[in-house]
Amino acid sequence: MSLRTEGPVGFQTATDNICEAGRLLHSMGMAPATSGNYSMRLDDGSFAVTVSGFHKGRLEPDNVMRVCGEGKALEDKKPSAETLLHSQIYRLFPDANACLHVHSTAGVILTRLTRAVIHLKGYEMLKIFPGIHSHDVSVKLLAVENTQDMQALCDVLEKPLPKVDIPAYIIRNHGFYVWGKDMESCLNMCEAMDHMLSVEVSIRKLRAHARNGGTK
């Protein structure tokens, strides 16, 4: 099915897109167990988001619900624990109509391997992000500490988020967020980001191997 849409969408379209995104992300290894949360901006000013506690690779229409712009439930269901972060993205980025939070293995490994600033440089895959037209760039991936306090995390993100180089950030030891004009663009960014983070992990492994004289 096509995941390309124009602007905010109706609830049924959002539900279809979110369920399909879950299946695709699970097939790419970015939706283990019940992890992750996905959303889309709706044409009535609210947004659709995954219900808490369901496996994203096996989502059904009833596993998607409506919340208001502030992230509060508009149905008798429990929204994803990180709904407030989606609400923040939609507030700060009016052109964002979809948002994905995935649990990338490479992203978790990389943020456990290094506390340094994460720069993505020279990757052809960077061209998947809006406004980037060449591999010959270096972008900083905003990284923040993990916490179960979503309001505290929103507070940490509020100032740096509008200034990010690309529509993405990573929560250390957890996963990353991307947002874009539709679900298609978000899925493409997820796949590209996971690829680049995987390469970064491999580079660090090879460097460590070389420093150890190439021994096992």
Tab-separated table of C-alpha atoms in Angstrom:
chain	number	residue	atom	x	y	z
A	1	MET	CA	0.000	0.000	0.000
A	2	SER	CA	1.102	3.581	-0.594
A	3	LEU	CA	2.216	5.492	2.488
A	4	ARG	CA	2.523	8.812	0.677
A	5	THR	CA	-0.026	11.378	1.826
A	6	GLU	CA	-0.552	15.124	1.593
A	7	GLY	CA	-0.872	17.082	4.832
A	8	PRO	CA	-2.874	15.899	7.856
A	9	VAL	CA	-5.051	12.849	7.187
A	10	GLY	CA	-8.259	11.217	8.389
A	11	PHE	CA	-8.205	8.693	11.214
A	12	GLN	CA	-8.734	5.663	8.969
A	13	THR	CA	-5.820	6.609	6.730
A	14	ALA	CA	-3.625	7.205	9.763
A	15	THR	CA	-4.580	3.847	11.231
A	16	ASP	CA	-3.787	2.021	7.992
A	17	ASN	CA	-0.445	3.816	7.680
A	18	ILE	CA	0.543	3.177	11.288
A	19	CYS	CA	-0.301	-0.541	11.134
A	20	GLU	CA	1.642	-0.963	7.893
A	21	ALA	CA	4.605	0.973	9.318
A	22	GLY	CA	4.678	-1.407	12.277
A	23	ARG	CA	4.844	-4.447	10.015
A	24	LEU	CA	7.611	-2.942	7.915
A	25	LEU	CA	9.691	-1.780	10.881
A	26	HIS	CA	9.349	-5.170	12.550
A	27	SER	CA	10.606	-6.832	9.361
A	28	MET	CA	13.661	-4.542	9.545
A	29	GLY	CA	14.364	-5.442	13.184
A	30	MET	CA	13.410	-2.058	14.599
A	31	ALA	CA	10.282	-3.073	16.525
A	32	PRO	CA	11.211	-5.823	19.016
A	33	ALA	CA	8.502	-6.998	21.434
A	34	THR	CA	6.122	-4.116	22.266
A	35	SER	CA	8.724	-1.378	21.811
A	36	GLY	CA	8.299	1.803	19.798
A	37	ASN	CA	5.441	4.188	19.141
A	38	TYR	CA	4.082	5.722	15.953
A	39	SER	CA	1.744	8.606	15.195
A	40	MET	CA	0.199	10.783	12.480
A	41	ARG	CA	-1.303	14.252	12.554
A	42	LEU	CA	-5.058	14.250	11.868
A	43	ASP	CA	-7.108	16.719	9.877
A	44	ASP	CA	-9.153	17.758	12.933
A	45	GLY	CA	-6.121	18.991	14.910
A	46	SER	CA	-5.711	15.840	17.007
A	47	PHE	CA	-3.352	12.977	16.190
A	48	ALA	CA	-3.471	9.211	15.991
A	49	VAL	CA	-0.996	7.215	18.067
A	50	THR	CA	-0.342	3.597	18.940
A	51	VAL	CA	-2.029	2.232	22.050
A	52	SER	CA	0.394	1.190	24.782
A	53	GLY	CA	1.476	-2.418	25.150
A	54	PHE	CA	0.919	-3.939	21.707
A	55	HIS	CA	3.480	-5.611	19.450
A	56	LYS	CA	4.104	-3.181	16.604
A	57	GLY	CA	4.657	-5.912	14.044
A	58	ARG	CA	1.158	-7.247	14.671
A	59	LEU	CA	-0.854	-4.049	15.023
A	60	GLU	CA	-4.587	-4.098	14.383
A	61	PRO	CA	-6.833	-1.056	13.824
A	62	ASP	CA	-8.035	-1.169	17.436
A	63	ASN	CA	-4.407	-0.683	18.557
A	64	VAL	CA	-4.444	2.906	17.276
A	65	MET	CA	-6.244	5.726	19.089
A	66	ARG	CA	-6.870	9.466	19.029
A	67	VAL	CA	-5.240	11.959	21.375
A	68	CYS	CA	-5.566	15.734	21.501
A	69	GLY	CA	-2.773	18.092	20.508
A	70	GLU	CA	-1.448	18.023	24.067
A	71	GLY	CA	-1.264	14.228	24.011
A	72	LYS	CA	-4.276	13.478	26.221
A	73	ALA	CA	-6.481	10.519	25.355
A	74	LEU	CA	-9.703	11.177	23.438
A	75	GLU	CA	-10.758	7.536	23.782
A	76	ASP	CA	-11.022	5.056	26.639
A	77	LYS	CA	-7.629	3.573	25.842
A	78	LYS	CA	-4.082	4.095	27.125
A	79	PRO	CA	-1.813	5.883	24.641
A	80	SER	CA	1.855	5.090	24.305
A	81	ALA	CA	3.922	6.154	27.295
A	82	GLU	CA	5.895	8.552	25.088
A	83	THR	CA	2.934	10.319	23.506
A	84	LEU	CA	4.051	13.601	25.045
A	85	LEU	CA	7.201	13.489	22.899
A	86	HIS	CA	5.097	13.139	19.751
A	87	SER	CA	2.969	16.085	20.858
A	88	GLN	CA	6.113	18.175	21.312
A	89	ILE	CA	7.316	17.352	17.793
A	90	TYR	CA	3.985	18.300	16.205
A	91	ARG	CA	3.945	21.553	18.156
A	92	LEU	CA	7.502	22.544	17.233
A	93	PHE	CA	7.347	21.345	13.616
A	94	PRO	CA	4.031	22.361	11.996
A	95	ASP	CA	4.970	20.649	8.720
A	96	ALA	CA	5.438	17.272	10.439
A	97	ASN	CA	2.530	14.926	9.734
A	98	ALA	CA	4.050	11.649	10.920
A	99	CYS	CA	6.436	10.584	13.661
A	100	LEU	CA	8.158	7.259	14.369
A	101	HIS	CA	10.035	6.131	17.451
A	102	VAL	CA	11.976	2.912	16.859
A	103	HIS	CA	14.325	0.718	18.854
A	104	SER	CA	17.341	0.312	16.616
A	105	THR	CA	19.883	-2.229	17.875
A	106	ALA	CA	22.697	-0.249	16.253
A	107	GLY	CA	21.516	2.939	17.948
A	108	VAL	CA	21.525	1.323	21.381
A	109	ILE	CA	24.982	-0.174	20.832
A	110	LEU	CA	26.457	3.080	19.558
A	111	THR	CA	25.201	5.131	22.490
A	112	ARG	CA	26.610	2.530	24.876
A	113	LEU	CA	29.982	2.515	23.112
A	114	THR	CA	30.510	6.265	23.110
A	115	ARG	CA	29.551	9.311	25.135
A	116	ALA	CA	30.958	11.599	22.452
A	117	VAL	CA	28.841	13.739	20.156
A	118	ILE	CA	27.553	11.623	17.269
A	119	HIS	CA	28.430	13.067	13.867
A	120	LEU	CA	27.243	11.458	10.643
A	121	LYS	CA	29.618	12.503	7.887
A	122	GLY	CA	30.025	11.680	4.218
A	123	TYR	CA	27.134	9.228	3.949
A	124	GLU	CA	25.170	9.021	0.707
A	125	MET	CA	22.189	8.079	2.882
A	126	LEU	CA	22.140	11.561	4.408
A	127	LYS	CA	20.414	12.726	1.213
A	128	ILE	CA	17.205	11.097	2.447
A	129	PHE	CA	16.811	13.976	4.913
A	130	PRO	CA	15.082	17.190	3.783
A	131	GLY	CA	17.426	19.903	2.562
A	132	ILE	CA	20.472	17.642	2.124
A	133	HIS	CA	21.506	17.162	-1.504
A	134	SER	CA	25.041	15.814	-1.247
A	135	HIS	CA	26.988	13.213	0.694
A	136	ASP	CA	29.621	15.862	1.383
A	137	VAL	CA	28.129	17.078	4.648
A	138	SER	CA	28.454	16.417	8.359
A	139	VAL	CA	25.423	16.483	10.635
A	140	LYS	CA	25.159	16.249	14.385
A	141	LEU	CA	22.665	13.738	15.762
A	142	LEU	CA	21.115	15.160	18.906
A	143	ALA	CA	21.502	12.620	21.733
A	144	VAL	CA	19.784	12.847	25.119
A	145	GLU	CA	19.786	10.693	28.228
A	146	ASN	CA	17.070	8.126	28.793
A	147	THR	CA	14.480	8.665	31.517
A	148	GLN	CA	11.006	7.403	32.328
A	149	ASP	CA	9.915	10.962	33.119
A	150	MET	CA	8.502	12.179	29.803
A	151	GLN	CA	7.929	15.737	30.992
A	152	ALA	CA	11.553	15.957	32.101
A	153	LEU	CA	12.671	14.632	28.720
A	154	CYS	CA	10.479	17.173	26.929
A	155	ASP	CA	12.047	19.917	29.019
A	156	VAL	CA	15.544	18.777	28.012
A	157	LEU	CA	14.563	18.697	24.338
A	158	GLU	CA	12.611	21.951	24.165
A	159	LYS	CA	15.542	24.251	23.365
A	160	PRO	CA	17.803	22.083	21.163
A	161	LEU	CA	15.048	20.389	19.171
A	162	PRO	CA	14.163	23.353	16.889
A	163	LYS	CA	17.860	23.665	15.981
A	164	VAL	CA	18.593	20.054	14.946
A	165	ASP	CA	20.479	19.434	11.704
A	166	ILE	CA	18.082	16.681	10.640
A	167	PRO	CA	14.556	15.723	11.760
A	168	ALA	CA	15.789	13.084	14.176
A	169	TYR	CA	17.208	12.580	17.640
A	170	ILE	CA	18.335	9.600	19.675
A	171	ILE	CA	17.687	8.654	23.282
A	172	ARG	CA	20.739	6.889	24.677
A	173	ASN	CA	20.332	3.167	25.472
A	174	HIS	CA	16.821	3.378	24.045
A	175	GLY	CA	16.012	4.358	20.450
A	176	PHE	CA	15.604	7.202	17.993
A	177	TYR	CA	12.824	9.465	16.713
A	178	VAL	CA	12.239	10.745	13.191
A	179	TRP	CA	9.460	12.957	11.855
A	180	GLY	CA	8.431	14.119	8.403
A	181	LYS	CA	5.765	15.107	5.903
A	182	ASP	CA	4.223	11.616	5.730
A	183	MET	CA	4.739	8.027	6.837
A	184	GLU	CA	6.674	7.152	3.680
A	185	SER	CA	9.337	9.766	4.381
A	186	CYS	CA	9.582	8.712	8.030
A	187	LEU	CA	10.098	5.070	7.126
A	188	ASN	CA	12.803	6.011	4.633
A	189	MET	CA	14.568	8.106	7.272
A	190	CYS	CA	14.342	5.265	9.795
A	191	GLU	CA	15.932	2.812	7.405
A	192	ALA	CA	18.674	5.266	6.425
A	193	MET	CA	19.412	6.179	10.042
A	194	ASP	CA	19.606	2.535	11.106
A	195	HIS	CA	21.993	1.863	8.219
A	196	MET	CA	24.318	4.737	9.159
A	197	LEU	CA	24.302	3.849	12.856
A	198	SER	CA	25.124	0.244	11.943
A	199	VAL	CA	28.089	1.435	9.887
A	200	GLU	CA	29.269	3.627	12.779
A	201	VAL	CA	29.183	0.608	15.106
A	202	SER	CA	31.107	-1.515	12.598
A	203	ILE	CA	33.748	1.195	12.137
A	204	ARG	CA	34.333	1.325	15.884
A	205	LYS	CA	34.631	-2.453	16.066
A	206	LEU	CA	37.187	-2.513	13.255
A	207	ARG	CA	39.218	0.281	14.837
A	208	ALA	CA	39.251	-1.530	18.180
A	209	HIS	CA	40.304	-4.727	16.405
A	210	ALA	CA	43.137	-2.879	14.658
A	211	ARG	CA	44.337	-1.331	17.927
A	212	ASN	CA	44.529	-4.798	19.416
A	213	GLY	CA	46.827	-5.914	16.629
A	214	GLY	CA	44.126	-7.698	14.704
A	215	THR	CA	43.834	-10.491	17.268
A	216	LYS	CA	40.543	-11.977	18.351
